[in-house]
GROMACS .gro file of C-alpha atoms in nm:
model
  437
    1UNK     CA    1  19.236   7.807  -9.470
    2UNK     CA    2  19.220   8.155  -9.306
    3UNK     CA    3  19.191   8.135  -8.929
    4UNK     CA    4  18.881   8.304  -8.880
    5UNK     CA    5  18.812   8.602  -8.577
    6UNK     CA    6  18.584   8.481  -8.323
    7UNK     CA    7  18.220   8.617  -8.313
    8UNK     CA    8  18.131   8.849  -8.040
    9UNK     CA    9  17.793   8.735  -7.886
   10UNK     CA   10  17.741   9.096  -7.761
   11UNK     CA   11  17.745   9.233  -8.176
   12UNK     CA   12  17.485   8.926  -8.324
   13UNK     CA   13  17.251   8.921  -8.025
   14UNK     CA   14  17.104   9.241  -8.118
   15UNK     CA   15  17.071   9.135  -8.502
   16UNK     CA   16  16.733   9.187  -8.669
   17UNK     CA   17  16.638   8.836  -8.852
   18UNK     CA   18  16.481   8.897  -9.170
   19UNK     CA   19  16.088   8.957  -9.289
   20UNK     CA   20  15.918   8.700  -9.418
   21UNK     CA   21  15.676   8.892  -9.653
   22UNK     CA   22  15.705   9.231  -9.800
   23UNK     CA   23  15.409   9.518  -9.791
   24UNK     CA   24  15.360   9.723 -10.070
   25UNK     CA   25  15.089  10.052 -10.076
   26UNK     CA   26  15.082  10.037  -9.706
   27UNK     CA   27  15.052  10.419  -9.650
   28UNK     CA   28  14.863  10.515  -9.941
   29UNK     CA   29  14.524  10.624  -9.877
   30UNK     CA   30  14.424  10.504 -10.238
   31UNK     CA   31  14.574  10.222 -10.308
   32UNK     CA   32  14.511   9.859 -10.129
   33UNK     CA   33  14.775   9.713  -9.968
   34UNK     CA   34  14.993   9.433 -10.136
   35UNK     CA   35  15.168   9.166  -9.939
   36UNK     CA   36  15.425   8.930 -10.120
   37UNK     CA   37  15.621   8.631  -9.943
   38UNK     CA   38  15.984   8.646  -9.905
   39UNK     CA   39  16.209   8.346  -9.894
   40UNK     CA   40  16.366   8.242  -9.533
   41UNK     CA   41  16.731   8.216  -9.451
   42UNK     CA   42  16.854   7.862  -9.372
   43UNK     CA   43  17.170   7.991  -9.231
   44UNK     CA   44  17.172   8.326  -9.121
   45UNK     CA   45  17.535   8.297  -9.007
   46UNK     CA   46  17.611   8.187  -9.355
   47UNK     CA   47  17.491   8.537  -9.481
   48UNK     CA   48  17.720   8.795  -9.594
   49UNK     CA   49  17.873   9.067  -9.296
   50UNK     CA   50  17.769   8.805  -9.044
   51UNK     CA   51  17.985   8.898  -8.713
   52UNK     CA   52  18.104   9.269  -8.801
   53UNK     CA   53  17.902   9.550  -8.588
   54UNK     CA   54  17.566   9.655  -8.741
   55UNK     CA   55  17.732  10.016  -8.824
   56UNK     CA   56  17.981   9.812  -9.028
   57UNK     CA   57  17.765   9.599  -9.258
   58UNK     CA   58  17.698   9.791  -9.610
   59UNK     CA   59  17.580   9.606  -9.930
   60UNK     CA   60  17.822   9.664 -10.170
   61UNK     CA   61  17.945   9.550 -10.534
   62UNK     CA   62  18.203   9.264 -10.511
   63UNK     CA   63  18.563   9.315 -10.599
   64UNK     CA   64  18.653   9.118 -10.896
   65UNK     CA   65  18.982   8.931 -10.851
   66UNK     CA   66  19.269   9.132 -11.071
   67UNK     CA   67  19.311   8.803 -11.310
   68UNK     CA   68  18.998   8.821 -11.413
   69UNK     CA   69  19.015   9.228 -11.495
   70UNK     CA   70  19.326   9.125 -11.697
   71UNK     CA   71  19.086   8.910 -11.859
   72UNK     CA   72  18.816   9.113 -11.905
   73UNK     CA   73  18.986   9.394 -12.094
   74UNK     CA   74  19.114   9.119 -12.322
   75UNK     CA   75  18.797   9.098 -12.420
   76UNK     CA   76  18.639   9.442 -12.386
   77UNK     CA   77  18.926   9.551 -12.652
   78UNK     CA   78  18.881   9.215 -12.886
   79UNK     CA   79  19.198   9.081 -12.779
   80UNK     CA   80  19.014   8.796 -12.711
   81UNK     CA   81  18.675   8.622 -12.745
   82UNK     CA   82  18.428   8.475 -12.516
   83UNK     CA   83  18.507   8.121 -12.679
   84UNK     CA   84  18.878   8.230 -12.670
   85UNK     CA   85  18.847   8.320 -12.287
   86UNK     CA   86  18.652   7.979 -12.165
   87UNK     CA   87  18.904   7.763 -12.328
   88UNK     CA   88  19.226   7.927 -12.143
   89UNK     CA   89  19.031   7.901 -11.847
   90UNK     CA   90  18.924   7.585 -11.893
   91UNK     CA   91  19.283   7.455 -11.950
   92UNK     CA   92  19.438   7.694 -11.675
   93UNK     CA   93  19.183   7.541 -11.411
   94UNK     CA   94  19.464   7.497 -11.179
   95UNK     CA   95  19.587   7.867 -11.187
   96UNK     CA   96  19.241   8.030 -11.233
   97UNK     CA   97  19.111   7.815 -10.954
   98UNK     CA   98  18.967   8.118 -10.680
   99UNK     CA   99  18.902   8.306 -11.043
  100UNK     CA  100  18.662   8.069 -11.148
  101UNK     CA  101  18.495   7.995 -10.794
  102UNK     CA  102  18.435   8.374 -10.809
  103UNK     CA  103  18.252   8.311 -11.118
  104UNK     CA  104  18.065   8.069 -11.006
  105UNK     CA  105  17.927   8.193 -10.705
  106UNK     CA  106  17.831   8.575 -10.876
  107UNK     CA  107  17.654   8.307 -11.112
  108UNK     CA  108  17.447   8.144 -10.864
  109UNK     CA  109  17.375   8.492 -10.690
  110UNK     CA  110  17.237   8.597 -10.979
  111UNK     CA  111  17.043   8.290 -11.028
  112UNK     CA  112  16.947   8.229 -10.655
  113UNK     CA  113  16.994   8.567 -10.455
  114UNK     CA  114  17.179   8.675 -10.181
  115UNK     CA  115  17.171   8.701  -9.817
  116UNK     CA  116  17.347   8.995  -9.654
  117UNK     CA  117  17.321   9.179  -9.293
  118UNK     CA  118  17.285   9.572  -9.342
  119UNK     CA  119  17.294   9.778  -9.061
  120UNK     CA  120  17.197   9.500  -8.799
  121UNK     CA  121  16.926   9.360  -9.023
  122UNK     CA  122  16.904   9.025  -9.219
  123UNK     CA  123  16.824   9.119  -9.570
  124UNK     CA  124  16.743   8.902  -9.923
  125UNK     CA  125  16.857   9.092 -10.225
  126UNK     CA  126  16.643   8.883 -10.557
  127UNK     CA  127  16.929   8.776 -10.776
  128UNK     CA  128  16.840   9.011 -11.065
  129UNK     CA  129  16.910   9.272 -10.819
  130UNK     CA  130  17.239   9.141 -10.717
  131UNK     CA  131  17.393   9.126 -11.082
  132UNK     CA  132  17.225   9.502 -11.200
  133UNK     CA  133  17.466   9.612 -10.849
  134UNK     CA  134  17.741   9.431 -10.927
  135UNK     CA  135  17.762   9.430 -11.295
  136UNK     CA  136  17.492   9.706 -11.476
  137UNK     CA  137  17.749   9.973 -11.566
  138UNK     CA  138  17.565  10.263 -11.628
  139UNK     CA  139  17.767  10.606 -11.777
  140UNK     CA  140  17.825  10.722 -11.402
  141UNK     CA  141  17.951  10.401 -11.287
  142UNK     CA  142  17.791  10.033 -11.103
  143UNK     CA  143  17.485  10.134 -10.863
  144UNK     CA  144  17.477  10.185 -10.534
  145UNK     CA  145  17.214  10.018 -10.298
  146UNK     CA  146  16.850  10.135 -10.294
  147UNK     CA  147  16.609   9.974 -10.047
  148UNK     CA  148  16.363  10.096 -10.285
  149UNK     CA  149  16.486   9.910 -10.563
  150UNK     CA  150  16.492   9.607 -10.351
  151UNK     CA  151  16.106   9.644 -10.305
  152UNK     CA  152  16.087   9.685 -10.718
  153UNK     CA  153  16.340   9.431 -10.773
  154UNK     CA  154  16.125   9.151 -10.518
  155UNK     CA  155  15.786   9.274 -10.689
  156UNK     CA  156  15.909   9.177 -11.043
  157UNK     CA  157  16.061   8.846 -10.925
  158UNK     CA  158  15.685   8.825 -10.772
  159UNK     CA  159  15.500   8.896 -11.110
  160UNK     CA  160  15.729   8.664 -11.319
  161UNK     CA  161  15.693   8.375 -11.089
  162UNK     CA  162  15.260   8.427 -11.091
  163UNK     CA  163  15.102   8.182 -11.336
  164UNK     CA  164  14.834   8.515 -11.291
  165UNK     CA  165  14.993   8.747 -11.382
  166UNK     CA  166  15.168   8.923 -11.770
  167UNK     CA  167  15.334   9.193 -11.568
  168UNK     CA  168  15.327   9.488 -11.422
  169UNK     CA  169  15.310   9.883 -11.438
  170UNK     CA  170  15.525  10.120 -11.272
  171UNK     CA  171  15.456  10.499 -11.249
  172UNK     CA  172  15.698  10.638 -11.128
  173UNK     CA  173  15.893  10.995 -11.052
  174UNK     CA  174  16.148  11.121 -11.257
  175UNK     CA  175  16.521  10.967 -11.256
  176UNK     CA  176  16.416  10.688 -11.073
  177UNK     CA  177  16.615  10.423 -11.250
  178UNK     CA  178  16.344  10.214 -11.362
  179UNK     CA  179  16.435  10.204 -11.744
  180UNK     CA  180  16.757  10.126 -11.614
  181UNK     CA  181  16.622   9.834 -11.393
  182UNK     CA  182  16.390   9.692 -11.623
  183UNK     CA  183  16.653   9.673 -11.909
  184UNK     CA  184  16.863   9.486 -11.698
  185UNK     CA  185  16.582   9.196 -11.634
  186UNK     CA  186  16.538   9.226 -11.988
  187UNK     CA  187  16.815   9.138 -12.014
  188UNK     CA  188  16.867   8.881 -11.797
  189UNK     CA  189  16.592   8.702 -11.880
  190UNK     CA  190  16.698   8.680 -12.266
  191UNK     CA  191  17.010   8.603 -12.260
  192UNK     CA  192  16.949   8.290 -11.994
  193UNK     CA  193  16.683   8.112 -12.219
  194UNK     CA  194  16.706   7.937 -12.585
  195UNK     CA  195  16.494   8.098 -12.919
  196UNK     CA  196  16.330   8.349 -12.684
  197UNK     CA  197  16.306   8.683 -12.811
  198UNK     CA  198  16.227   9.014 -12.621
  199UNK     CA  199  16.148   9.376 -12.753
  200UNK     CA  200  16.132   9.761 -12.667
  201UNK     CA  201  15.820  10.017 -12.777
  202UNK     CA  202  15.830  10.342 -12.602
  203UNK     CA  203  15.596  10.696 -12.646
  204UNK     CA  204  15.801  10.711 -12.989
  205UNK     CA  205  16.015  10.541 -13.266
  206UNK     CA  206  16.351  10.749 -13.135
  207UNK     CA  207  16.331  10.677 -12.784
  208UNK     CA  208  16.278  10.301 -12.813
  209UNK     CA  209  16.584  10.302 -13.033
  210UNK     CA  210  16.767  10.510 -12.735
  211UNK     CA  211  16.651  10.247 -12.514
  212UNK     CA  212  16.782   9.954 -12.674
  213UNK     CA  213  17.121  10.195 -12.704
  214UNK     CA  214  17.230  10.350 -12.357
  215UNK     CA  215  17.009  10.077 -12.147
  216UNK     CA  216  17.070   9.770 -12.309
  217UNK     CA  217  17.358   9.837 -12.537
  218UNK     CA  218  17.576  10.011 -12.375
  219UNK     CA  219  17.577   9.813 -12.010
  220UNK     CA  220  17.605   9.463 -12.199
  221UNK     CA  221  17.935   9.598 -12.371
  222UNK     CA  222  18.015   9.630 -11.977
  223UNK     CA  223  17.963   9.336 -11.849
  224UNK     CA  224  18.182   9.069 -11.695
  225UNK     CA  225  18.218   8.808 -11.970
  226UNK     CA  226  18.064   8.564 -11.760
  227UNK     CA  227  17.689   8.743 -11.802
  228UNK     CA  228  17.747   8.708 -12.213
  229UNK     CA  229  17.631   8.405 -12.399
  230UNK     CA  230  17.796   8.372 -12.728
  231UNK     CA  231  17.683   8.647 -12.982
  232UNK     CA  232  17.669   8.775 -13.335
  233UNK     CA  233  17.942   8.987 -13.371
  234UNK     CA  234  18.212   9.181 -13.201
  235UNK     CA  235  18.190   9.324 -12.860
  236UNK     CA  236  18.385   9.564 -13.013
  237UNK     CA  237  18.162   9.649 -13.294
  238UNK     CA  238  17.782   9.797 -13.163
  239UNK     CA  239  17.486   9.617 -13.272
  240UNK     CA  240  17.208   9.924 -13.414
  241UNK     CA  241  16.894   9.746 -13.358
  242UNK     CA  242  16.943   9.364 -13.257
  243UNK     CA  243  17.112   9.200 -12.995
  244UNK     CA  244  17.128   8.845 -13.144
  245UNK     CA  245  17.292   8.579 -12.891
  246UNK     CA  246  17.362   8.374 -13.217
  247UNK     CA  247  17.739   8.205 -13.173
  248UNK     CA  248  17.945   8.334 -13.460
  249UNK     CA  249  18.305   8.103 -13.454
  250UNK     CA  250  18.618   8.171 -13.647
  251UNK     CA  251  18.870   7.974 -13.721
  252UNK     CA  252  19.108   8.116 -13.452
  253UNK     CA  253  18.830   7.998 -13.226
  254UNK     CA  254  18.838   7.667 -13.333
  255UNK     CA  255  19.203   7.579 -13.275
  256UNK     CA  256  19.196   7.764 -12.929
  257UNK     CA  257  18.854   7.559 -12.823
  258UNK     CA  258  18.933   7.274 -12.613
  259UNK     CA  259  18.710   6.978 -12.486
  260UNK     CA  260  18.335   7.070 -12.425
  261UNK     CA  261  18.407   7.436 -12.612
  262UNK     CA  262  18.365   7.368 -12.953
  263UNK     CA  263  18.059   7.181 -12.891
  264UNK     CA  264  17.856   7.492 -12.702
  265UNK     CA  265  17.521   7.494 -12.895
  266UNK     CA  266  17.419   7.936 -12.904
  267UNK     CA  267  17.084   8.037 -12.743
  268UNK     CA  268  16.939   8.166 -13.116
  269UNK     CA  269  16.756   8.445 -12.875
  270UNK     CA  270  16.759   8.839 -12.952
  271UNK     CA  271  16.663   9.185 -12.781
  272UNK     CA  272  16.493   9.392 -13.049
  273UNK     CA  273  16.346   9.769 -13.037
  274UNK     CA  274  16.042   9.891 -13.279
  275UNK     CA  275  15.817  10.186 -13.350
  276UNK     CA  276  15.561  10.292 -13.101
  277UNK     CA  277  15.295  10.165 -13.321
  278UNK     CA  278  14.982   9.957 -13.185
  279UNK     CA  279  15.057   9.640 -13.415
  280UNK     CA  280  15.443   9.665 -13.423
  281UNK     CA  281  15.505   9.323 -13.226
  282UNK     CA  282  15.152   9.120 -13.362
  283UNK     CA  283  15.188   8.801 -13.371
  284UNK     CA  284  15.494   8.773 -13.244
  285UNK     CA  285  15.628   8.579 -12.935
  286UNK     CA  286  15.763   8.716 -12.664
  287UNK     CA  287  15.918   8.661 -12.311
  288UNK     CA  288  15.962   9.005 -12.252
  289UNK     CA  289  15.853   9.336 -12.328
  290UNK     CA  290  15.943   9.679 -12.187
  291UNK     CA  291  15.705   9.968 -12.206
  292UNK     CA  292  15.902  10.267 -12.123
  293UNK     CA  293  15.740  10.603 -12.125
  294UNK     CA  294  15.358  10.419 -12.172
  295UNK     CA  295  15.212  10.729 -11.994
  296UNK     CA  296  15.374  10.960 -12.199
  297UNK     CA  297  15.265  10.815 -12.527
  298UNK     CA  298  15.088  11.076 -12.770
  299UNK     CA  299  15.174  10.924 -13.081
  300UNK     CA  300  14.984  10.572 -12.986
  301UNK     CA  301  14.710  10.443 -12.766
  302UNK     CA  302  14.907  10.240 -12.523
  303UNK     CA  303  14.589  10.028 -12.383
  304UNK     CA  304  14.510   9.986 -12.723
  305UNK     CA  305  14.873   9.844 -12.811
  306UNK     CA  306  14.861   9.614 -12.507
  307UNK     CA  307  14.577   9.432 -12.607
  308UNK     CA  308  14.866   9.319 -12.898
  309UNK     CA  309  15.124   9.307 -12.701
  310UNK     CA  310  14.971   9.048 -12.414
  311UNK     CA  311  14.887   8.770 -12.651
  312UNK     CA  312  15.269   8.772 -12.736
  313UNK     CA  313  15.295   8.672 -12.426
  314UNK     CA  314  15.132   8.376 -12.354
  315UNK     CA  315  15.012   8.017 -12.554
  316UNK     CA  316  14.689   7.969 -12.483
  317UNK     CA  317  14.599   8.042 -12.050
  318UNK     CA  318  15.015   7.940 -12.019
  319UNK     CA  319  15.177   8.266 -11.966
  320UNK     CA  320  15.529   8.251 -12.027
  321UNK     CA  321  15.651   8.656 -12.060
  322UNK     CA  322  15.691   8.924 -11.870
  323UNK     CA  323  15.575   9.286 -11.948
  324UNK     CA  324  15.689   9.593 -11.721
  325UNK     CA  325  15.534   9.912 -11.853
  326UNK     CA  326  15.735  10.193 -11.697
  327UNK     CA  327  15.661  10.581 -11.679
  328UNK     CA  328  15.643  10.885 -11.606
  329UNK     CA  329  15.295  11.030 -11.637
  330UNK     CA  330  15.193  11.337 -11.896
  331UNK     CA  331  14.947  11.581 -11.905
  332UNK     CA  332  14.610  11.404 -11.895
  333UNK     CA  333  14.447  11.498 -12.230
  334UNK     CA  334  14.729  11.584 -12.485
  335UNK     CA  335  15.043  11.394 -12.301
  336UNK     CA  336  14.921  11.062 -12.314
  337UNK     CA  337  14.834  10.992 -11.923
  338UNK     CA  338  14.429  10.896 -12.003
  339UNK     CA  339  14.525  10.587 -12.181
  340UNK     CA  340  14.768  10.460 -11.907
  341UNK     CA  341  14.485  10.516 -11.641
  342UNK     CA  342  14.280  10.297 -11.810
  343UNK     CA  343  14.532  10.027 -11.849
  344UNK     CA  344  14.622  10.079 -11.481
  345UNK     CA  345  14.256  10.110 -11.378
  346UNK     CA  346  14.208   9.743 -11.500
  347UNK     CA  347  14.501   9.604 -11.279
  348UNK     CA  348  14.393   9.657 -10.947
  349UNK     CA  349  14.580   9.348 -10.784
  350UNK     CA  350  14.275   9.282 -10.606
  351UNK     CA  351  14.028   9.270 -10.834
  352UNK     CA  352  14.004   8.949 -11.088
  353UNK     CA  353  13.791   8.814 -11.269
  354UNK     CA  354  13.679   8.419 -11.322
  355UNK     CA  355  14.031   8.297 -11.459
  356UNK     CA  356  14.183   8.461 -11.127
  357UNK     CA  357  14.392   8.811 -11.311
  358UNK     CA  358  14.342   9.094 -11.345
  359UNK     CA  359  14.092   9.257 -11.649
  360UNK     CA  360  14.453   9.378 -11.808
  361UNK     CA  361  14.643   9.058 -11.688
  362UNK     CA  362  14.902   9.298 -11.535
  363UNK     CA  363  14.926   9.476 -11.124
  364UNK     CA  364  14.993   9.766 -11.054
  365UNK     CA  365  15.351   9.894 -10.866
  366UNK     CA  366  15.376  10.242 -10.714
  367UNK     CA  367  15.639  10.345 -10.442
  368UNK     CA  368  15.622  10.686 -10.360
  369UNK     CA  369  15.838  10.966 -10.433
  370UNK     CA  370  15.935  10.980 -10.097
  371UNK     CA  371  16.117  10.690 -10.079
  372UNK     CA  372  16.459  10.631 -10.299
  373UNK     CA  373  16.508  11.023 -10.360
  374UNK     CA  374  16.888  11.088 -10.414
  375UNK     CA  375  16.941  11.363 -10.150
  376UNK     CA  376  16.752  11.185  -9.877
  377UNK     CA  377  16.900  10.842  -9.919
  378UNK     CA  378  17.157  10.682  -9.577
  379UNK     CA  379  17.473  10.532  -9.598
  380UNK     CA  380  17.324  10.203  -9.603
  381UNK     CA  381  17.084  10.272  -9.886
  382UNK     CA  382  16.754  10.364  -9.677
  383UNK     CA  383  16.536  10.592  -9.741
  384UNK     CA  384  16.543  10.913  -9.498
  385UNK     CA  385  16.141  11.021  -9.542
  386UNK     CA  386  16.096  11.191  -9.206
  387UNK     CA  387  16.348  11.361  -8.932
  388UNK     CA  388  16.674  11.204  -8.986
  389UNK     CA  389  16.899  11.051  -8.706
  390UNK     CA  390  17.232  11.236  -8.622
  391UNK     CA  391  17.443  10.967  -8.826
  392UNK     CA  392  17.208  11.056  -9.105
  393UNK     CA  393  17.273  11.431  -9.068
  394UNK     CA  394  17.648  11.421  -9.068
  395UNK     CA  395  17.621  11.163  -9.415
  396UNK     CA  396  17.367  11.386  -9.587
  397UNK     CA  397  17.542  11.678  -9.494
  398UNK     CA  398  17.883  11.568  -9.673
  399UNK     CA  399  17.717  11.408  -9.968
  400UNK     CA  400  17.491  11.706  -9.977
  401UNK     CA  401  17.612  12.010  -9.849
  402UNK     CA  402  17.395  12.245 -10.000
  403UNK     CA  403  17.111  12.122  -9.844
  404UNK     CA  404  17.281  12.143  -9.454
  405UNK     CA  405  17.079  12.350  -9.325
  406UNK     CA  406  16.746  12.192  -9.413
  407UNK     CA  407  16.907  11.827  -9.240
  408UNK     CA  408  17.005  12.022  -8.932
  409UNK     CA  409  16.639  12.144  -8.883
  410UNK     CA  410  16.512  11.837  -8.924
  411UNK     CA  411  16.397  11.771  -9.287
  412UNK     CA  412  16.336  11.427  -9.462
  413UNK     CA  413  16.263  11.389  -9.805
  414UNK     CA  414  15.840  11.394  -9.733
  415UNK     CA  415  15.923  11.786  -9.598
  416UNK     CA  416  16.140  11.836  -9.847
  417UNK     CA  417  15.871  11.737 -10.182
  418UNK     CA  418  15.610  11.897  -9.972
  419UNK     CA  419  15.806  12.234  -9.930
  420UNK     CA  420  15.859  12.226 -10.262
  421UNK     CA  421  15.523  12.179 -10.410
  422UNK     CA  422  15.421  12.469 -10.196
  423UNK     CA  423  15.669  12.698 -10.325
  424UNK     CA  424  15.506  12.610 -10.685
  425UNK     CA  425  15.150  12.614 -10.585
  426UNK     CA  426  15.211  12.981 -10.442
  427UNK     CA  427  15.383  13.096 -10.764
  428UNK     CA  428  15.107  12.929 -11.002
  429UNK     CA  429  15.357  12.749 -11.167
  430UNK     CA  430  15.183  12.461 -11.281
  431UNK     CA  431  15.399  12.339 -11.561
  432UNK     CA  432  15.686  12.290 -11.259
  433UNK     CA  433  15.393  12.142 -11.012
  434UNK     CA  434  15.359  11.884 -11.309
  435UNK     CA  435  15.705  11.776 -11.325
  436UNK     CA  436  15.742  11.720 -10.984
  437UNK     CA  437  15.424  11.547 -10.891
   0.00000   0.00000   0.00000
């Protein structure tokens, strides 16, 4: 065992413990505010960064260990199976020994959270959260931390754990991340349960299918083995329009299996993508469905097609899916944003009827454009919204230089959307006024 440095009293007395509940809508003039518990840490000290200085404590993706990269591309290039991989492990134990603590404790991460000091302060990251920033490969790469996708991260944990509550909706700005996010919990909550079966619609038939492809598809051909269950196919070979966590075994699996291998029973769950049509999923059953572009939707009534949708969801009052409807917002009339007003007019968090939800079943999720934006974002992922700090200004002015200037006078990202909108308001350019608001 590693000797370990002692702890400087003068760097942890000045540590911020964590918050025990979470406000959401706190500054919005329109909107109630929402208040959500978080857990409490048991043993701060315990907690990831504990004992370095607050300026030294960043949230970061875990290095995997090189075996298991040796072992991954094995099986990225079909060198080897999942079934293939698990047995040499499991008769390797010995060797593999910090390998396959690793994997065990990004497993219970994902399953149980983690704690972590950032920047002086005593932070929970939900365990879907964890895995989409160690794990969700996305074409530019794993990504980095977002305080505001910690608050959309806790809020779905929230609406999944309500006996209340089917979901949620999320407008949003654009290039937010939240197909991205929502895929991933998709995801995640799929492949972890047995004969469960989760599906895609979006504002049309193509971009459902695109969906499934680059935010589904093409992070699970990513990820570290241990996230996959057993599946039909090759991870070489791309499924078009089902991923089916059925166990498919050959016979060069069978003579490498050893002990408790060969006896793995699949999950028999899928991920699925369909039209944008109103009755597409009726009568199925679901424990998930994504939404994605819901107020962009021209082709389909999307309040309409949730009054399908939410019965997949649930047996009887026992609600047992989770729906996140995410989107940008169109043109009132003719881009589809009237029926996604109504859907979000009927989940006002705070108003229920009788049974206790919601007239839509669902709540309602909006963080502000402010918060989150890429060019206003510190080194420890938190949002710069009004005048940033001079740490903040020499960061943003390397990962941005163009906007320098703007930094160096004082600007946050609330003077920044604000300056903006002016500039289109003044030239009547409405169409760019849409986009941006």
């Amino acid at each position: 065992m590693k000797k370990q440095k002692p702890i400087k009293l003068s760097v942890t007395k000045n540590y911020v413990y964590e918050d025990h509940s979470l406000t959401y809508h706190n500054d919005d003039k329109d909107l109630e505010p929402i208040v959500i518990p978080l857990p409490k840490c048991k043993h701060p000290e315990l907690a990831e960064n504990w004992g370095l200085e607050p300026s030294a404590q960043y949230y970061k993706a875990k290095k995997v260990p090189k075996p298991l990269k040796v072992l991954q591309e094995k099986y990225r290039s079909g060198k080897m199976s999942l079934s293939q991989i698990w047995a040499y492990l499991d008769t390797n134990q010995d060797k593999y020994r910090q390998e396959i603590l690793f994997i065990a404790e990004m497993i219970e991460r994902s399953l149980y959270g983690h704690w972590v000091w950032i920047n002086g302060k005593l932070t929970y990251i939900d365990g879907w959260h964890d895995s989409y920033i160690n794990s969700w490969v996305m074409p530019e790469g794993l990504p980095e931390y977002r305080d505001r996708d910690r608050k959309f991260y806790h809020f779905a944990r929230y609406c999944y754990n309500d006996p209340l509550c089917y979901g949620f909706n999320y407008p949003k700005h654009r290039r937010e991340g939240a197909t991205t996010k929502a895929s991933e919990i998709h995801y995640l909550i799929i492949s972890r349960l047995k004969r469960c079966h989760g599906g895609i619609q979006s504002m049309t038939d193509d971009h459902a299918e695109k969906v499934f492809q680059e935010h589904i598809i093409g992070p699970w051909k990513e990820l570290p083995f241990w996230y996959v269950p057993e599946f039909d196919g090759s991870i070489t070979i791309t499924p078009k329009s089902k991923l089916n966590f059925t166990k498919k075994t050959t016979s060069k699996d069978l003579e490498l299996e050893v002990g408790s291998n060969a006896d793995v029973e699949d999950l028999g769950s899928s991920i699925t993508f369909k039209e944008s049509g109103v009755k597409a999923y009726d009568s199925w059953k679901l424990h998930f469905i994504h939404n994605d572009e819901c107020g962009k939707s021209v082709l389909v009534d999307v309040y309409q097609r949730w009054q399908v949708q939410k019965p997949c969801l649930a047996q009887g009052s026992r609600i047992h899916g989770l729906a996140i409807n995410t989107s940008t917002v169109g043109e009132f009339e003719k881009g589809g944003g009237r029926a996604f007003k109504r859907l979000c007019s009927q989940s006002d968090f705070h108003t229920r009827g009788k049974d206790g939800q919601t007239s839509s079943g669902l709540y309602n999720l909006f963080i502000p454009a402010t918060e989150g934006n890429d060019s206003f974002v510190d080194e420890y992922g938190m949002s710069v919204i009004g005048r940033p700090t001079q740490k903040q200004v020499a960061y943003l002015s390397k990962q941005h230089p163009e906007l320098k200037e703007q930094y160096e006078a004082g600007m946050g990202s609330y003077d920044y959307l604000m300056a903006k909108r002016k500039q289109f308001e003044d030239e009547g350019d409405t169409e760019a006024l849409g986009e941006l608001i």
